[in-house]
Tab-separated table of C-alpha atoms in Angstrom:
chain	number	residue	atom	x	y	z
A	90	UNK	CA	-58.569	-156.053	81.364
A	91	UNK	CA	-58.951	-158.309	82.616
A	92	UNK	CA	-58.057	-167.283	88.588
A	93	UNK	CA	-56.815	-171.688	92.172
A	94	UNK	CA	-57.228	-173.659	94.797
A	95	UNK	CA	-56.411	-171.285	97.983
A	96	UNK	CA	-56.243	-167.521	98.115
A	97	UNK	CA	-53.093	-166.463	98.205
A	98	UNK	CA	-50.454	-163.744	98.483
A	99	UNK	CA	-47.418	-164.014	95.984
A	100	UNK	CA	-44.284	-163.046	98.565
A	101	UNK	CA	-42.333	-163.399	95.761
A	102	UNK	CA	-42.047	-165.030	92.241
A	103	UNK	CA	-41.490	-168.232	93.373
A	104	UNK	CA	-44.427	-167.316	96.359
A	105	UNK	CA	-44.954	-171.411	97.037
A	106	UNK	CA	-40.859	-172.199	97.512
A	107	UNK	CA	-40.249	-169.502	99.143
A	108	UNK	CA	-41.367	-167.641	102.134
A	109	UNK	CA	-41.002	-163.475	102.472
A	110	UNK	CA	-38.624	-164.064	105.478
A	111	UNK	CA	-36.751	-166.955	104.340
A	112	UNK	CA	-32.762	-166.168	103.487
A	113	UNK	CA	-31.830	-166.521	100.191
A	114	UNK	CA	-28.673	-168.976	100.492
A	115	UNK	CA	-31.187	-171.413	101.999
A	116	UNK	CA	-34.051	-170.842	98.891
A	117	UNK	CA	-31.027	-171.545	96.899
A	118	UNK	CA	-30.082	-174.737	98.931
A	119	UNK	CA	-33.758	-175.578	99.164
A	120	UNK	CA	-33.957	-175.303	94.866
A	121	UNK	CA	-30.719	-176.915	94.065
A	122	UNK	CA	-31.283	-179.703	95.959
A	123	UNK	CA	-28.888	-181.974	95.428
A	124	UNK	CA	-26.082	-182.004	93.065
A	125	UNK	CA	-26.585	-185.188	91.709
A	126	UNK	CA	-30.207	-184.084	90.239
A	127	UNK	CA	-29.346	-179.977	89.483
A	128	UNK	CA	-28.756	-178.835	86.261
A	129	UNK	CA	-26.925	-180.582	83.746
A	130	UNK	CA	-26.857	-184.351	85.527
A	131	UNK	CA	-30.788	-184.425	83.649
A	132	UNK	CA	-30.999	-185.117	79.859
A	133	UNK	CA	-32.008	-182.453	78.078
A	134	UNK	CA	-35.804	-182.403	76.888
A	135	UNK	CA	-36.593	-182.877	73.613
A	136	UNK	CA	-37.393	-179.165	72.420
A	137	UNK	CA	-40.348	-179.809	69.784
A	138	UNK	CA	-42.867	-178.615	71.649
A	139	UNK	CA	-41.499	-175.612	72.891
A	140	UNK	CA	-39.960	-175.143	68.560
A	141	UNK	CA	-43.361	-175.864	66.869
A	142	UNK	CA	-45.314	-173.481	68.943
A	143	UNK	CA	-42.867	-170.542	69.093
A	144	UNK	CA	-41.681	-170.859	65.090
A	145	UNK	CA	-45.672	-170.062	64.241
A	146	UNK	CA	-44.459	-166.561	65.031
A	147	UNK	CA	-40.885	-166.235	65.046
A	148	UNK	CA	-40.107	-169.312	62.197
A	149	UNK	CA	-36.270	-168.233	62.622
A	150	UNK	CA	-36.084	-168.424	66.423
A	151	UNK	CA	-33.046	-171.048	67.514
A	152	UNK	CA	-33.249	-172.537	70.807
A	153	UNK	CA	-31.447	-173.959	73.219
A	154	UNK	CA	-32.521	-175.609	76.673
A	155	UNK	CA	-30.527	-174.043	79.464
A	156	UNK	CA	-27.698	-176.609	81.391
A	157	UNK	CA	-27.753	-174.761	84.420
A	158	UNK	CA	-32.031	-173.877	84.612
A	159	UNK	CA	-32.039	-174.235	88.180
A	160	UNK	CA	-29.549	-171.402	88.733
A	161	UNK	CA	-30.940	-169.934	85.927
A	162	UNK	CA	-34.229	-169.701	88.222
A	163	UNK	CA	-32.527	-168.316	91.174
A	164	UNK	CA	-31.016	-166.020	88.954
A	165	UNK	CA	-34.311	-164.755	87.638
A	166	UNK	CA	-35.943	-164.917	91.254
A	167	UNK	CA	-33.099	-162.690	92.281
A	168	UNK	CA	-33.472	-160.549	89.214
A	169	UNK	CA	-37.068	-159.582	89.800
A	170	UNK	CA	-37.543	-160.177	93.736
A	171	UNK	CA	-37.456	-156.454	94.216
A	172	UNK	CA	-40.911	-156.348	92.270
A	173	UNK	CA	-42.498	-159.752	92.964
A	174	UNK	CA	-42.034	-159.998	96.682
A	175	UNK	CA	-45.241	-158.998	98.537
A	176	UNK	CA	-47.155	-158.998	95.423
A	177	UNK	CA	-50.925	-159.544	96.162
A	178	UNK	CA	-53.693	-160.374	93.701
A	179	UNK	CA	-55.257	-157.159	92.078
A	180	UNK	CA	-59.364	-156.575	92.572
A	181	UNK	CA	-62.051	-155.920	90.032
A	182	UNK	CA	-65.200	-154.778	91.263
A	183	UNK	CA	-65.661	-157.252	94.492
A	184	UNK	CA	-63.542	-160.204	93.442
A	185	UNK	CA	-60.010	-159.821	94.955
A	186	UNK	CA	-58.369	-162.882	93.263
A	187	UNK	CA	-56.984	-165.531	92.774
A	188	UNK	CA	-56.678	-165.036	89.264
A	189	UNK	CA	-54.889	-167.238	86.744
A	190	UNK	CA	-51.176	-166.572	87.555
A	191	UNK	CA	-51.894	-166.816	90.862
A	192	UNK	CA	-52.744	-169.928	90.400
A	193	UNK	CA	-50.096	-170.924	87.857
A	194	UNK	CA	-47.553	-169.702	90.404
A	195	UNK	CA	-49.309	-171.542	92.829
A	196	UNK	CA	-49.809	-174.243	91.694
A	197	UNK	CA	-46.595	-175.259	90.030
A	198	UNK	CA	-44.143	-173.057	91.718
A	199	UNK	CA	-43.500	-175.297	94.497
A	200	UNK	CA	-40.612	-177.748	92.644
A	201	UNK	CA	-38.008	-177.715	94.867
A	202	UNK	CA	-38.057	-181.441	95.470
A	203	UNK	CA	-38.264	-181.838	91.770
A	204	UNK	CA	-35.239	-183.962	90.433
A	205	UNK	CA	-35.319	-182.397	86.951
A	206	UNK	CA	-37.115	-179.266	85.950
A	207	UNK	CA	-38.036	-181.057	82.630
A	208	UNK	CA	-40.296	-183.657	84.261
A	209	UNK	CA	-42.739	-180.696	84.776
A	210	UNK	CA	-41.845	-178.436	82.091
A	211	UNK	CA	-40.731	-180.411	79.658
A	212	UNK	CA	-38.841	-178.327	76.832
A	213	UNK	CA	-40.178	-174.739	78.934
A	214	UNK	CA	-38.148	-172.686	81.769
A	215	UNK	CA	-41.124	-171.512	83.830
A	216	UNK	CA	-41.570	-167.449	84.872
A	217	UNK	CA	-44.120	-167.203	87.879
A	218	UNK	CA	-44.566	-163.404	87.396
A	219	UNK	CA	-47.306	-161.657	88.326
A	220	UNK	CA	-48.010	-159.460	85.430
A	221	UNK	CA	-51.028	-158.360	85.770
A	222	UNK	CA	-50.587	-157.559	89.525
A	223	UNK	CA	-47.622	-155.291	89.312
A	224	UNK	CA	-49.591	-153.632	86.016
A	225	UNK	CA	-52.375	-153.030	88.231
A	226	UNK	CA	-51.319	-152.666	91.797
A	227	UNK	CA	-47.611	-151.633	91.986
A	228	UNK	CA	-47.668	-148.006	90.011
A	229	UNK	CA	-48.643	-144.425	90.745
A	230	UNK	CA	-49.513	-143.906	87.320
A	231	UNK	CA	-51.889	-147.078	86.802
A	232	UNK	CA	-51.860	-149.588	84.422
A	233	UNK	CA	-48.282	-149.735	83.922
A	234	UNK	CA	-45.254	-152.035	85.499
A	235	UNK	CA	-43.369	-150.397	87.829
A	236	UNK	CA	-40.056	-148.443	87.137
A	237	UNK	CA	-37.576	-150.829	86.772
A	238	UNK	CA	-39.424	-153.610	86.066
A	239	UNK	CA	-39.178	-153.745	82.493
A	240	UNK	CA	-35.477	-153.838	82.473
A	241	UNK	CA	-34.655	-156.461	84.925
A	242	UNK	CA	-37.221	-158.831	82.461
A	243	UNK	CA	-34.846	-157.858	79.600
A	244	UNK	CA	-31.730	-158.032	81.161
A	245	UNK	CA	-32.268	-161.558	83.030
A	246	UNK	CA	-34.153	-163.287	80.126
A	247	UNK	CA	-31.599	-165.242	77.500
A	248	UNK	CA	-32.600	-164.771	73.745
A	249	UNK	CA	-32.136	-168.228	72.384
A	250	UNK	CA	-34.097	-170.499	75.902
A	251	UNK	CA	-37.533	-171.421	75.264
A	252	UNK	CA	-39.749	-169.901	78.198
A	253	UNK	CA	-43.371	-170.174	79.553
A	254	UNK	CA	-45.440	-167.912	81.557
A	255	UNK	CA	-49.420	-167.248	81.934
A	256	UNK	CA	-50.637	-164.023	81.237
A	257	UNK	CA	-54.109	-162.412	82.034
A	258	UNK	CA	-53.576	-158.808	80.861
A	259	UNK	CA	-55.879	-158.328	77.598
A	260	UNK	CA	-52.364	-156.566	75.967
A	261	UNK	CA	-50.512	-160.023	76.949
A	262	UNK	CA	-47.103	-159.220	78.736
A	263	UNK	CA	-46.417	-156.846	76.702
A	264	UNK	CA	-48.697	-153.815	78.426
A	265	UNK	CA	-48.962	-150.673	77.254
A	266	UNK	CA	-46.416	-151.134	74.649
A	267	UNK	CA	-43.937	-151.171	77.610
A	268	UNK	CA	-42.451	-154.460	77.138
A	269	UNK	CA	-41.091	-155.493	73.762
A	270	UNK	CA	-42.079	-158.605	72.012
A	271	UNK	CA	-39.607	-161.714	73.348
A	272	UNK	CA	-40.417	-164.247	70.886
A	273	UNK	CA	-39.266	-167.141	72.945
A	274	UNK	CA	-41.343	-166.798	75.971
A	275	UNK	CA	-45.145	-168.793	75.236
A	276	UNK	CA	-47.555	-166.860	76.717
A	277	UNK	CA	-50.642	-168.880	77.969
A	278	UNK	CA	-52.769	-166.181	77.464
A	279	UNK	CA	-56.438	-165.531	79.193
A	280	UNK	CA	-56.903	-161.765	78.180
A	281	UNK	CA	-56.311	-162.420	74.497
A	282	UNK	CA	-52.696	-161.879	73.399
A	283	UNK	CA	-50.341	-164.524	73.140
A	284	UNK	CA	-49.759	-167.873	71.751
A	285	UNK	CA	-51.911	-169.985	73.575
A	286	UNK	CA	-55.833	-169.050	74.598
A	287	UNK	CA	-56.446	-170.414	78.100
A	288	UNK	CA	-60.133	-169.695	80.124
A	289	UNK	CA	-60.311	-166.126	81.539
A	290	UNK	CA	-61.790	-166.583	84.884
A	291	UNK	CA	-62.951	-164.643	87.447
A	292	UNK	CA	-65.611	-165.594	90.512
A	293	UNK	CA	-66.944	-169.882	90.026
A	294	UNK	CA	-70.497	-170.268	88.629
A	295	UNK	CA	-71.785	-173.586	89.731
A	296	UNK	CA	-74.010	-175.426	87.375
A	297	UNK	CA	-77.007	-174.051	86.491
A	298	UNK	CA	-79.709	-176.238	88.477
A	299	UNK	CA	-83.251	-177.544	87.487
A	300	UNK	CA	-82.294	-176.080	83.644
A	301	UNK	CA	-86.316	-175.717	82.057
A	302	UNK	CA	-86.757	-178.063	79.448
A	303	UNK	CA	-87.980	-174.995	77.093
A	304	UNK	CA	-86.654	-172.127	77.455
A	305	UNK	CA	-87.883	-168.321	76.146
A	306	UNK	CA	-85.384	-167.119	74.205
A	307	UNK	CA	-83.011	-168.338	71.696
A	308	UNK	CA	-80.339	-165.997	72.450
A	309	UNK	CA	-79.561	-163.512	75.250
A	310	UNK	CA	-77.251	-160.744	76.140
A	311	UNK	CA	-76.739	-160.091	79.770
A	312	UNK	CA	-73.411	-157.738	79.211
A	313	UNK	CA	-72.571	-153.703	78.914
A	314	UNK	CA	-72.745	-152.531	75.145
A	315	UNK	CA	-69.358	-150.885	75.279
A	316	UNK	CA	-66.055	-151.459	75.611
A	317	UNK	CA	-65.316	-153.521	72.615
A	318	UNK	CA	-63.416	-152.065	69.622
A	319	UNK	CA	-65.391	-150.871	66.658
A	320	UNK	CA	-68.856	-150.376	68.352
A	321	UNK	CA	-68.625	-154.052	67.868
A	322	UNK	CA	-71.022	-155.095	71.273
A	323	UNK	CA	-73.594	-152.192	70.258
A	324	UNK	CA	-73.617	-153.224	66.682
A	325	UNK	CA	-74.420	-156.857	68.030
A	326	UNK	CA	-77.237	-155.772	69.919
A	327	UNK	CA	-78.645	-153.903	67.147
A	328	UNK	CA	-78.435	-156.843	64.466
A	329	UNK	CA	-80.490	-158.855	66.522
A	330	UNK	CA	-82.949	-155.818	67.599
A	331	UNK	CA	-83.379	-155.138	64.071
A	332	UNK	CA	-83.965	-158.737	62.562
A	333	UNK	CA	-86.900	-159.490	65.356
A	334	UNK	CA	-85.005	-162.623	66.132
A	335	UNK	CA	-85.839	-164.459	69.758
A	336	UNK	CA	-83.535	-162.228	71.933
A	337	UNK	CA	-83.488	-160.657	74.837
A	338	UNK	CA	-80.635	-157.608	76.174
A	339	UNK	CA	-80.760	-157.279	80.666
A	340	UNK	CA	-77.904	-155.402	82.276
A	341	UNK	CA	-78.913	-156.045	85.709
A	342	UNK	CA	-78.236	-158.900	89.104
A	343	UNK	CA	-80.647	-160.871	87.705
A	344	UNK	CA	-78.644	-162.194	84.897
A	345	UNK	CA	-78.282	-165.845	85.383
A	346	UNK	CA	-81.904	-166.111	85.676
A	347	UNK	CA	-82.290	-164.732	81.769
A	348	UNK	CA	-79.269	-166.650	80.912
A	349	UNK	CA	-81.454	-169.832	82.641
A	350	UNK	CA	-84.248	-168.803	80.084
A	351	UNK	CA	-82.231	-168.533	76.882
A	352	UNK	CA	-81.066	-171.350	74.874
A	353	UNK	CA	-77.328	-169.304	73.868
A	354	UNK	CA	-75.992	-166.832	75.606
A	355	UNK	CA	-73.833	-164.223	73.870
A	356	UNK	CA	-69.994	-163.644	75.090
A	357	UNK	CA	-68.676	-160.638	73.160
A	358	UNK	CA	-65.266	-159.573	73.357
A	359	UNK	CA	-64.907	-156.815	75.271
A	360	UNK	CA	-61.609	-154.439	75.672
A	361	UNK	CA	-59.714	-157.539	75.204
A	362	UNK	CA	-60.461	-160.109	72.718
A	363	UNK	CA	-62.473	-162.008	74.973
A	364	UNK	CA	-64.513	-161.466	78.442
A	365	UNK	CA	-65.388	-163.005	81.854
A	366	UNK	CA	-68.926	-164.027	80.059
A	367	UNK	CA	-67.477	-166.931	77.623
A	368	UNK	CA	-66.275	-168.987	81.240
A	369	UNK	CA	-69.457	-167.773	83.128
A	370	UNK	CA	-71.235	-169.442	80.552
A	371	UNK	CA	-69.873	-172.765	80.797
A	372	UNK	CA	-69.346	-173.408	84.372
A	373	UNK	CA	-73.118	-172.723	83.974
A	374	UNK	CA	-73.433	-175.656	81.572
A	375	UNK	CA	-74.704	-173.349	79.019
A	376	UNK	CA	-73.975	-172.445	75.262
A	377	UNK	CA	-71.909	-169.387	74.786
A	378	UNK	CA	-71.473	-167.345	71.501
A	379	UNK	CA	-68.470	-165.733	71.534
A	380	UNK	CA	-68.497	-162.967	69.007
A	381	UNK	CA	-64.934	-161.693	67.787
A	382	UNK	CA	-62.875	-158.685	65.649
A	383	UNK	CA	-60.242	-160.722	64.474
A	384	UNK	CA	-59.227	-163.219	65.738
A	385	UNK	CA	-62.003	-165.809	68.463
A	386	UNK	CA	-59.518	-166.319	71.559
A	387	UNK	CA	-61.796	-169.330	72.935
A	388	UNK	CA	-59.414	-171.985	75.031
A	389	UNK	CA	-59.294	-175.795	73.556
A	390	UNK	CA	-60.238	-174.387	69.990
A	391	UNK	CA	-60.904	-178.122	68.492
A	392	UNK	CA	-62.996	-178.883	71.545
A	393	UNK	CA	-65.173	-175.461	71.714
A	394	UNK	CA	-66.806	-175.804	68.747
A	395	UNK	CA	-68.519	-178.905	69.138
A	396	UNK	CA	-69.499	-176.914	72.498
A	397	UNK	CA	-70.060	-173.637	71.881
A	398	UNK	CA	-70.218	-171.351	68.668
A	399	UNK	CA	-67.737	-168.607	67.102
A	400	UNK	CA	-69.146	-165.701	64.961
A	401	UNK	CA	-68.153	-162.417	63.821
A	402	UNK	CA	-71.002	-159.608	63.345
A	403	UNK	CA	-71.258	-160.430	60.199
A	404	UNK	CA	-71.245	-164.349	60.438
A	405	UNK	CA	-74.113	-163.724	62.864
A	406	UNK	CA	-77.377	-164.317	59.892
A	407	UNK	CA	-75.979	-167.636	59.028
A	408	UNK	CA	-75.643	-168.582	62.392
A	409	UNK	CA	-78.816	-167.362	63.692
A	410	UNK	CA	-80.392	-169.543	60.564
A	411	UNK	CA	-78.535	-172.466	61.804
A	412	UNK	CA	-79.965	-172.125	65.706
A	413	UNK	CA	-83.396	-171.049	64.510
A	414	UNK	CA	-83.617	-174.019	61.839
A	415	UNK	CA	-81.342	-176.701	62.492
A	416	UNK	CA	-81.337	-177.300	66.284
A	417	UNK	CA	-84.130	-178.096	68.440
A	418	UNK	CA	-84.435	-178.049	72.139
A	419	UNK	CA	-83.145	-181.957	72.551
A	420	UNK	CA	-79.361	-180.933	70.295
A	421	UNK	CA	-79.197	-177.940	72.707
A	422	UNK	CA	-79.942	-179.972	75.311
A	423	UNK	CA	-77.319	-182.503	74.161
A	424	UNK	CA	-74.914	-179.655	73.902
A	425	UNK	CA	-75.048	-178.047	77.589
A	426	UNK	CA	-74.804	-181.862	78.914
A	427	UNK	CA	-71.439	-182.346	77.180
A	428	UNK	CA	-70.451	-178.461	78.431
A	429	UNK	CA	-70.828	-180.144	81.939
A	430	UNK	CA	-69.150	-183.083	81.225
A	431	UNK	CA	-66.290	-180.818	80.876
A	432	UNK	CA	-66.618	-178.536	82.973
A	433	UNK	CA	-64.052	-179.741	86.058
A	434	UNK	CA	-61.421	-180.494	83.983
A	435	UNK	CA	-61.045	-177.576	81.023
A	436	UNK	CA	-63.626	-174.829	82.535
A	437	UNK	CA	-62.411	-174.289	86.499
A	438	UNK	CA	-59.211	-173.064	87.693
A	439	UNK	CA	-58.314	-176.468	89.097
A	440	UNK	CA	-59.020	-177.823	85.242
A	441	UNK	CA	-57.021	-175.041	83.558
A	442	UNK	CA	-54.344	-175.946	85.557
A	443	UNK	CA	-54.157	-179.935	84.621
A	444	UNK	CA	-54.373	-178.720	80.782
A	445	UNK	CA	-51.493	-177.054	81.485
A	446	UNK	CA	-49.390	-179.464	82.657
A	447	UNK	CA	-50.624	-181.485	79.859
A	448	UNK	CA	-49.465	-178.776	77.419
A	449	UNK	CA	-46.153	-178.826	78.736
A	450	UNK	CA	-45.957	-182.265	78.036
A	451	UNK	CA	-47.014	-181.958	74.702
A	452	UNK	CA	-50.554	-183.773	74.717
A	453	UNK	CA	-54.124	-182.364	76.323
A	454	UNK	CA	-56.584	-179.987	74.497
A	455	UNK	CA	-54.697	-176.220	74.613
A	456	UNK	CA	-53.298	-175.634	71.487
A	457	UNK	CA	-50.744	-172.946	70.114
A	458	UNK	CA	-51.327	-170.744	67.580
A	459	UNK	CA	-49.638	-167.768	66.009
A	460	UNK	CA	-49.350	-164.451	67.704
A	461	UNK	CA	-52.671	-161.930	66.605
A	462	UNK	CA	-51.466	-159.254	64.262
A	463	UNK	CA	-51.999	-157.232	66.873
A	464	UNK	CA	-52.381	-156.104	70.314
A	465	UNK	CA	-56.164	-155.797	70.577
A	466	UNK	CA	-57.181	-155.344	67.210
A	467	UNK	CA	-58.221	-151.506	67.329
A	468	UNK	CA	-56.250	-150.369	64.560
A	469	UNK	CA	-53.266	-148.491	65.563
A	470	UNK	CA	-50.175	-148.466	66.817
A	471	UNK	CA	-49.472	-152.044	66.470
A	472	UNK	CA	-52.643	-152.230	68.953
């Protein structure tokens, strides 16, 4: 299950307009502005962006951009406060956030000053929720939204208004099968459910320094075997056990340094359909492999495979072949140079962020793509 520029601690949805103490007529003054630039006084956006990525899914979906979005935002602020206010940033193992909505609400919450909500978000009514959070942090039980929560999201969201959120739960917004599927809300998704794949990130990696021209291995594993669906990390491990090939398994702190010593680096997907590893990789300036079930949720598709590679288990032979006999130290080297060259702007928080606002625009290197069959690809229950 699975970040931003400051740490931070989400007061409320909108936690950069906003402050905890701050009386609601005046965030409503602050938002509206003035009337000659709220709601309907600015054309409405053309909606193709917002249509051609949502109808991949849902081809029968109508939509229609909201007159009155900045009341529409208050209303949803006011909807959910009870849940978002005092939110903080969740913690996995040492790292205590930011994560990726953080940062989304972060970074583009803060439009009160903003004449039109379009010049931002183009066709898209932004929610700064912080899913994950209140999954994480905010219930007895664990890994659940809190009571209530679930409802006010139904009740407050319109059917036919084309929304956008970022998501870094590996079951998307959804959860444990606690929130149905809204077909117009695009979910920028890091944890591998939704319509667009964006970098899961956790703690930065700087670039790798003084890289050895040769290096040891041609692939290397530095991950747990479990976790994935369908034994799929073990069975990984064992293909390349059992076909002698140049590779090397360490589950240990010294990781980086056989990561440093291997020409690709393995990513599996873990309980999600991708990990922490894939990003790790490439802040690194390395060459990740990210194996995949069904469906390889790398960000910038188009882009990532003249990076990195894609396999499945059982694409793994060919690919091997094509490492072992077709590249040579000075193409690898070639590769993890153009990783770098990339590496501010598509592979840091700061980066994911300027894609974004790209995307909304309709141009950059995100692309949409049709909800996964399923959750996470284990088999049942729609999961």
């Amino acid at each position: 299950m699975a970040a931003c520029l400051v740490m931070i601690s989400q007061t409320n949805m909108f936690s950069a307009v906003f402050s905890e103490k701050e009386p609601l007529s005046e965030s409503r003054r602050r938002l509206q502005g003035n009337n000659n630039n709220n709601n309907n006084e600015c054309p409405a956006p053309d909606l193709t962006v917002a249509s051609s990525c949502l109808h991949q899914s849902a081809p029968d979906l109508t939509l229609s951009y909201p007159q009155d979005v900045k009341d529409h935002l208050l209303e949803i602020e006011e909807a959910l406060r009870p849940w978002t206010q005092g939110s903080k940033p969740h913690r996995v193992s040492s790292f205590r956030g930011p994560w990726i909505e953080n940062v989304w609400i972060s970074e583009f919450g803060n439009f009160s000053d903003t004449a039109c909500i379009s010049d931002t978000f183009g066709p898209f009514v932004p929610l700064f929720i912080p899913w994950v959070d209140l999954w994480v942090n905010d219930n007895p039980r664990g890994y659940r939204y809190p009571e209530g929560f679930v409802e006010a999201v139904k009740k407050v969201i319109r059917p036919d208004v084309p929304y956008i959120t970022v998501s870094q739960n590996d079951q998307g917004i959804i959860g444990s099968n606690e929130m149905p599927l809204l077909h117009n809300i695009v979910v920028l998704s890091a944890g591998g459910y939704g319509h667009v794949p964006i970098p899961l990130l956790k703690q930065d990696e700087p670039p790798l320094a003084n890289k050895p021209p040769s290096r040891t291995w041609l692939a290397s594993y530095v991950g747990s075997l479990y976790h994935a669906p369908h034994d799929m990390r073990q069975r990984m491990h064992d293909y390349f056990v059992n076909s002698e090939a140049s590779y090397t398994y360490f589950h240990g702190g010294a990781w980086r340094d056989v990561m440093a010593d291997s020409w690709t680096s393995l990513a599996p997907r873990g309980f999600g359909r991708t990990s922490y590893h894939v990003m790790e990789t490439m802040q690194q300036g390395l060459i990740p492999i990210q194996v995949y079930t069904d469906v390889p949720w790398v960000p910038y598709l188009d882009l990532y495979k003249t990076l990195g590679y894609i396999a499945t288990i059982e694409e793994l032979p060919a690919l091997y072949h094509h490492l072992d006999q077709v590249m040579t130290p000075e193409l690898f080297l070639e590769r993890e140079a153009k990783i770098l060259s990339y590496r501010d702007s598509h592979f840091t928080k700061a980066g994911v962020m300027q894609q974004i606002g790209l995307f909304l625009k309709g141009s950059g290197d995100l692309a949409c793509a049709p909800l996964p069959a399923s959750i996470r690809d284990v088999g049942d229950h729609g999961q």
